[in-house]
Amino acid sequence: MHRLFTRIRWRLVAWTMLIVGSILLLLGASIYFAVSSTLMDQVDRHLMDASGQAMPALFGPSHGRGNPDETIGGRGGYRGGIFYLHFDASGQVVANPQQVTTTDISWPIPSTATPTFATITVNGDPVRALGLRAPDGDILIVGQNLQPEQTALQILLLILLGGGGLGLLLSLGGAWFLAGRALRPIQRAFQRQQEFVADASHELRTPLTVLRSATDLLNRTRSTPLEENAELFDDVRSEIARMQHLTEDLLTLARSDRGELELMTAPLQLADLARDVVRRTLLLAEAKSVELSCSAAATPIVEADPDRLQQVLVVLIDNAIKHTPRGGTVNLRVSQHGANALLDIADSGTGISAEHLPRIFDRFYRADGARSEGGTGLGLAIAKMLVEAHGGSLAVRSVLGSGTQVTVALPSIPTALPRFLSGHSKVHAPESRQHRPLTATKRG
């Protein structure tokens, strides 16, 4: 993996861990404090119930002096659990059934009849204490040892810490995996961009080298008449045309990627368009002694941009001619299949091997030997992009040594032939053209 993407991946993992860790921390703290509050509420309710039972025993049926040893425990000494204390109005101990140490302890002494709760330490143990004031001014203290609750909270804290740590560890692995999956398409796009730049540089380097060599030679022969350098001028013009064609192709793809390329659509007869393109490319076929023909099994009508659709057919026919040996054939056939109009370009050429088929529509991708034909490797990519922009599809079937068939499928118009098209060979009606933004672009 590129070091840039490794750093980005670690940053994504770090941000993910920070967010997940914060969530786990907040969730764990919320659970801990909720459980702690619930336990304290239960202890407080238990103390209230215990105070209601202890009041008659300590203060008598009418808040008088009772015998606490008979009803709320003997004098065995406080060993945890619940204890009771009875103070008079002056703060002197009246009853201490559990023999609790009362010195140096801040008891919750209520100033009114409202119960007062406090967490204190008695004999080294945490205790939850309740203070109640009787009508005669005496005070009842009921306390409960909090050691079981604190033990439960400690166990809960260990579970939360252990679970949180395990969750963070699993989140680390998941974040690393997901970050890698998320960056994979970006890596591929970055790699394709690097390949695109490298291939474009390669394509531009050759004509620039030729131009530099030609101009250097012209510079050394400034005094020579122009007629003697006609071949050099032809080379310069040829390379300039090649660079112009490459630049136009790159501009078309760039506009498509940005969604800025528009289609000028109009109803057109697909068979007439096909015949017109074949007529204009006959010279290319004759130059290679290839038989080029056109047949129509139907006359479908499609809503398309004639110029762009002609560009597609020229690219496909030119590509078929280039890869068909002398004496071979290339046939363009127009047909109708359901709701789709079909354009089949079949040749008897060398075919395409299975390893190259998946990538023939990639930008600048060419099989071995194609570079010698002088192409830029952008034609098929542009053709596929334009076909998909019309809502159609482009498919290739080929067997090495047995020729290639390219099929363009376009949605046809399920209506009668428009009046302005009937009886004429003209492939489009300029007055009916409509602007339509190019929304379908080639991916990959």
Short mmCIF file of N, CA and C in Angstrom, two decimals, residues 307-386:
data_model
loop_
_atom_site.label_atom_id
_atom_site.label_comp_id
_atom_site.label_asym_id
_atom_site.label_seq_id
_atom_site.Cartn_x
_atom_site.Cartn_y
_atom_site.Cartn_z
N ASP A 307 -24.39 13.55 -33.78
CA ASP A 307 -22.94 13.74 -33.85
C ASP A 307 -22.21 12.78 -32.92
N ARG A 308 -22.71 12.67 -31.68
CA ARG A 308 -22.07 11.79 -30.71
C ARG A 308 -22.23 10.33 -31.10
N LEU A 309 -23.39 9.96 -31.63
CA LEU A 309 -23.60 8.57 -32.03
C LEU A 309 -22.74 8.23 -33.25
N GLN A 310 -22.59 9.16 -34.16
CA GLN A 310 -21.66 8.94 -35.28
C GLN A 310 -20.24 8.78 -34.77
N GLN A 311 -19.88 9.56 -33.76
CA GLN A 311 -18.54 9.43 -33.18
C GLN A 311 -18.33 8.03 -32.62
N VAL A 312 -19.35 7.47 -31.98
CA VAL A 312 -19.26 6.12 -31.44
C VAL A 312 -19.04 5.11 -32.56
N LEU A 313 -19.86 5.20 -33.61
CA LEU A 313 -19.75 4.24 -34.70
C LEU A 313 -18.42 4.36 -35.44
N VAL A 314 -17.94 5.57 -35.64
CA VAL A 314 -16.64 5.75 -36.30
C VAL A 314 -15.54 5.09 -35.49
N VAL A 315 -15.57 5.27 -34.17
CA VAL A 315 -14.56 4.65 -33.31
C VAL A 315 -14.61 3.14 -33.43
N LEU A 316 -15.81 2.55 -33.35
CA LEU A 316 -15.95 1.10 -33.37
C LEU A 316 -15.58 0.53 -34.74
N ILE A 317 -16.02 1.19 -35.82
CA ILE A 317 -15.68 0.68 -37.16
C ILE A 317 -14.19 0.82 -37.43
N ASP A 318 -13.63 1.96 -37.06
CA ASP A 318 -12.19 2.17 -37.26
C ASP A 318 -11.39 1.14 -36.48
N ASN A 319 -11.81 0.84 -35.27
CA ASN A 319 -11.12 -0.15 -34.46
C ASN A 319 -11.23 -1.54 -35.09
N ALA A 320 -12.42 -1.86 -35.64
CA ALA A 320 -12.59 -3.16 -36.28
C ALA A 320 -11.72 -3.28 -37.53
N ILE A 321 -11.63 -2.21 -38.32
CA ILE A 321 -10.81 -2.24 -39.53
C ILE A 321 -9.33 -2.41 -39.18
N LYS A 322 -8.88 -1.70 -38.17
CA LYS A 322 -7.47 -1.78 -37.78
C LYS A 322 -7.06 -3.20 -37.40
N HIS A 323 -7.98 -3.96 -36.81
CA HIS A 323 -7.63 -5.28 -36.30
C HIS A 323 -8.16 -6.40 -37.20
N THR A 324 -8.49 -6.05 -38.43
CA THR A 324 -8.90 -7.06 -39.40
C THR A 324 -7.84 -7.15 -40.49
N PRO A 325 -7.33 -8.32 -40.75
CA PRO A 325 -6.27 -8.46 -41.78
C PRO A 325 -6.83 -8.21 -43.19
N ARG A 326 -5.93 -8.03 -44.12
CA ARG A 326 -6.32 -7.79 -45.51
C ARG A 326 -7.18 -8.96 -46.02
N GLY A 327 -8.22 -8.61 -46.76
CA GLY A 327 -9.14 -9.62 -47.27
C GLY A 327 -10.24 -9.97 -46.29
N GLY A 328 -10.22 -9.39 -45.10
CA GLY A 328 -11.24 -9.67 -44.10
C GLY A 328 -12.50 -8.85 -44.32
N THR A 329 -13.45 -9.03 -43.43
CA THR A 329 -14.74 -8.33 -43.56
C THR A 329 -15.12 -7.67 -42.24
N VAL A 330 -15.83 -6.54 -42.40
CA VAL A 330 -16.43 -5.84 -41.26
C VAL A 330 -17.86 -5.51 -41.66
N ASN A 331 -18.81 -5.92 -40.83
CA ASN A 331 -20.21 -5.69 -41.16
C ASN A 331 -20.90 -4.96 -40.01
N LEU A 332 -21.65 -3.91 -40.37
CA LEU A 332 -22.47 -3.17 -39.41
C LEU A 332 -23.92 -3.54 -39.67
N ARG A 333 -24.56 -4.11 -38.68
CA ARG A 333 -25.93 -4.58 -38.82
C ARG A 333 -26.84 -3.86 -37.84
N VAL A 334 -27.99 -3.38 -38.33
CA VAL A 334 -28.98 -2.69 -37.51
C VAL A 334 -30.17 -3.61 -37.34
N SER A 335 -30.64 -3.77 -36.10
CA SER A 335 -31.78 -4.63 -35.82
C SER A 335 -32.55 -4.11 -34.63
N GLN A 336 -33.68 -4.76 -34.37
CA GLN A 336 -34.54 -4.39 -33.24
C GLN A 336 -34.71 -5.62 -32.37
N HIS A 337 -34.52 -5.43 -31.05
CA HIS A 337 -34.72 -6.53 -30.11
C HIS A 337 -35.53 -6.01 -28.92
N GLY A 338 -36.83 -6.31 -28.93
CA GLY A 338 -37.68 -5.81 -27.87
C GLY A 338 -37.76 -4.30 -27.92
N ALA A 339 -37.47 -3.66 -26.80
CA ALA A 339 -37.52 -2.21 -26.72
C ALA A 339 -36.20 -1.56 -27.07
N ASN A 340 -35.23 -2.35 -27.50
CA ASN A 340 -33.90 -1.82 -27.79
C ASN A 340 -33.59 -1.91 -29.28
N ALA A 341 -32.92 -0.88 -29.77
CA ALA A 341 -32.34 -0.90 -31.11
C ALA A 341 -30.90 -1.34 -30.99
N LEU A 342 -30.48 -2.27 -31.88
CA LEU A 342 -29.15 -2.85 -31.77
C LEU A 342 -28.29 -2.47 -32.97
N LEU A 343 -27.03 -2.18 -32.68
CA LEU A 343 -26.01 -1.96 -33.69
C LEU A 343 -24.91 -2.98 -33.44
N ASP A 344 -24.74 -3.93 -34.39
CA ASP A 344 -23.72 -4.97 -34.24
C ASP A 344 -22.62 -4.73 -35.25
N ILE A 345 -21.39 -4.56 -34.74
CA ILE A 345 -20.22 -4.40 -35.60
C ILE A 345 -19.40 -5.67 -35.46
N ALA A 346 -19.44 -6.51 -36.51
CA ALA A 346 -18.75 -7.80 -36.47
C ALA A 346 -17.61 -7.78 -37.49
N ASP A 347 -16.46 -8.29 -37.07
CA ASP A 347 -15.31 -8.37 -37.98
C ASP A 347 -14.73 -9.77 -37.97
N SER A 348 -13.94 -10.05 -38.99
CA SER A 348 -13.28 -11.36 -39.09
C SER A 348 -11.80 -11.22 -38.74
N GLY A 349 -11.53 -10.34 -37.78
CA GLY A 349 -10.15 -10.03 -37.45
C GLY A 349 -9.51 -11.01 -36.50
N THR A 350 -8.47 -10.54 -35.83
CA THR A 350 -7.66 -11.40 -34.97
C THR A 350 -8.34 -11.73 -33.65
N GLY A 351 -9.37 -10.98 -33.27
CA GLY A 351 -10.04 -11.24 -32.01
C GLY A 351 -9.27 -10.68 -30.82
N ILE A 352 -9.87 -10.84 -29.66
CA ILE A 352 -9.28 -10.31 -28.42
C ILE A 352 -9.18 -11.46 -27.42
N SER A 353 -8.04 -11.60 -26.80
CA SER A 353 -7.87 -12.68 -25.83
C SER A 353 -8.69 -12.39 -24.58
N ALA A 354 -9.02 -13.46 -23.86
CA ALA A 354 -9.87 -13.34 -22.67
C ALA A 354 -9.25 -12.45 -21.61
N GLU A 355 -7.92 -12.42 -21.54
CA GLU A 355 -7.27 -11.61 -20.50
C GLU A 355 -7.40 -10.11 -20.76
N HIS A 356 -7.60 -9.73 -22.03
CA HIS A 356 -7.72 -8.32 -22.37
C HIS A 356 -9.16 -7.82 -22.38
N LEU A 357 -10.13 -8.72 -22.55
CA LEU A 357 -11.54 -8.30 -22.69
C LEU A 357 -12.03 -7.43 -21.53
N PRO A 358 -11.75 -7.79 -20.26
CA PRO A 358 -12.31 -6.97 -19.17
C PRO A 358 -11.79 -5.54 -19.13
N ARG A 359 -10.66 -5.25 -19.82
CA ARG A 359 -10.04 -3.94 -19.68
C ARG A 359 -10.01 -3.11 -20.96
N ILE A 360 -10.65 -3.60 -22.01
CA ILE A 360 -10.52 -2.89 -23.28
C ILE A 360 -11.19 -1.52 -23.25
N PHE A 361 -12.09 -1.29 -22.29
CA PHE A 361 -12.73 0.02 -22.20
C PHE A 361 -12.03 0.95 -21.20
N ASP A 362 -10.94 0.47 -20.59
CA ASP A 362 -10.17 1.34 -19.71
C ASP A 362 -9.43 2.39 -20.53
N ARG A 363 -9.28 3.55 -19.95
CA ARG A 363 -8.61 4.63 -20.65
C ARG A 363 -7.13 4.32 -20.87
N PHE A 364 -6.69 4.51 -22.11
CA PHE A 364 -5.31 4.28 -22.54
C PHE A 364 -4.93 2.80 -22.55
N TYR A 365 -5.88 1.92 -22.28
CA TYR A 365 -5.51 0.50 -22.27
C TYR A 365 -5.56 -0.05 -23.70
N ARG A 366 -4.49 -0.71 -24.08
CA ARG A 366 -4.44 -1.32 -25.39
C ARG A 366 -3.73 -2.66 -25.28
N ALA A 367 -4.22 -3.62 -26.07
CA ALA A 367 -3.57 -4.93 -26.10
C ALA A 367 -2.23 -4.82 -26.83
N ASP A 368 -1.42 -5.85 -26.71
CA ASP A 368 -0.10 -5.85 -27.35
C ASP A 368 -0.24 -5.64 -28.85
N GLY A 369 0.59 -4.78 -29.39
CA GLY A 369 0.59 -4.54 -30.81
C GLY A 369 -0.30 -3.41 -31.24
N ALA A 370 -1.22 -2.98 -30.40
CA ALA A 370 -2.15 -1.92 -30.80
C ALA A 370 -1.45 -0.58 -30.90
N ARG A 371 -0.38 -0.41 -30.18
CA ARG A 371 0.29 0.88 -30.17
C ARG A 371 0.87 1.24 -31.54
N SER A 372 1.18 0.20 -32.29
CA SER A 372 1.74 0.47 -33.60
C SER A 372 0.72 1.02 -34.57
N GLU A 373 -0.56 0.89 -34.24
CA GLU A 373 -1.60 1.41 -35.12
C GLU A 373 -1.77 2.91 -34.99
N GLY A 374 -1.15 3.52 -34.01
CA GLY A 374 -1.21 4.97 -33.88
C GLY A 374 -2.38 5.48 -33.07
N GLY A 375 -3.14 4.61 -32.44
CA GLY A 375 -4.27 5.06 -31.63
C GLY A 375 -3.81 5.58 -30.28
N THR A 376 -4.75 6.23 -29.60
CA THR A 376 -4.42 6.78 -28.27
C THR A 376 -4.94 5.93 -27.14
N GLY A 377 -5.77 4.92 -27.44
CA GLY A 377 -6.33 4.10 -26.37
C GLY A 377 -7.49 4.74 -25.65
N LEU A 378 -8.04 5.82 -26.19
CA LEU A 378 -9.17 6.51 -25.56
C LEU A 378 -10.48 6.31 -26.31
N GLY A 379 -10.41 5.80 -27.54
CA GLY A 379 -11.60 5.71 -28.36
C GLY A 379 -12.69 4.85 -27.76
N LEU A 380 -12.33 3.63 -27.32
CA LEU A 380 -13.34 2.73 -26.75
C LEU A 380 -13.89 3.27 -25.44
N ALA A 381 -13.03 3.92 -24.66
CA ALA A 381 -13.50 4.51 -23.40
C ALA A 381 -14.54 5.61 -23.68
N ILE A 382 -14.26 6.44 -24.68
CA ILE A 382 -15.21 7.51 -25.04
C ILE A 382 -16.48 6.91 -25.62
N ALA A 383 -16.35 5.87 -26.46
CA ALA A 383 -17.53 5.24 -27.05
C ALA A 383 -18.45 4.67 -25.98
N LYS A 384 -17.87 3.97 -25.02
CA LYS A 384 -18.69 3.40 -23.94
C LYS A 384 -19.36 4.49 -23.12
N MET A 385 -18.62 5.56 -22.83
CA MET A 385 -19.19 6.67 -22.07
C MET A 385 -20.36 7.31 -22.81
N LEU A 386 -20.22 7.52 -24.10
CA LEU A 386 -21.28 8.17 -24.88
C LEU A 386 -22.50 7.26 -25.01
#
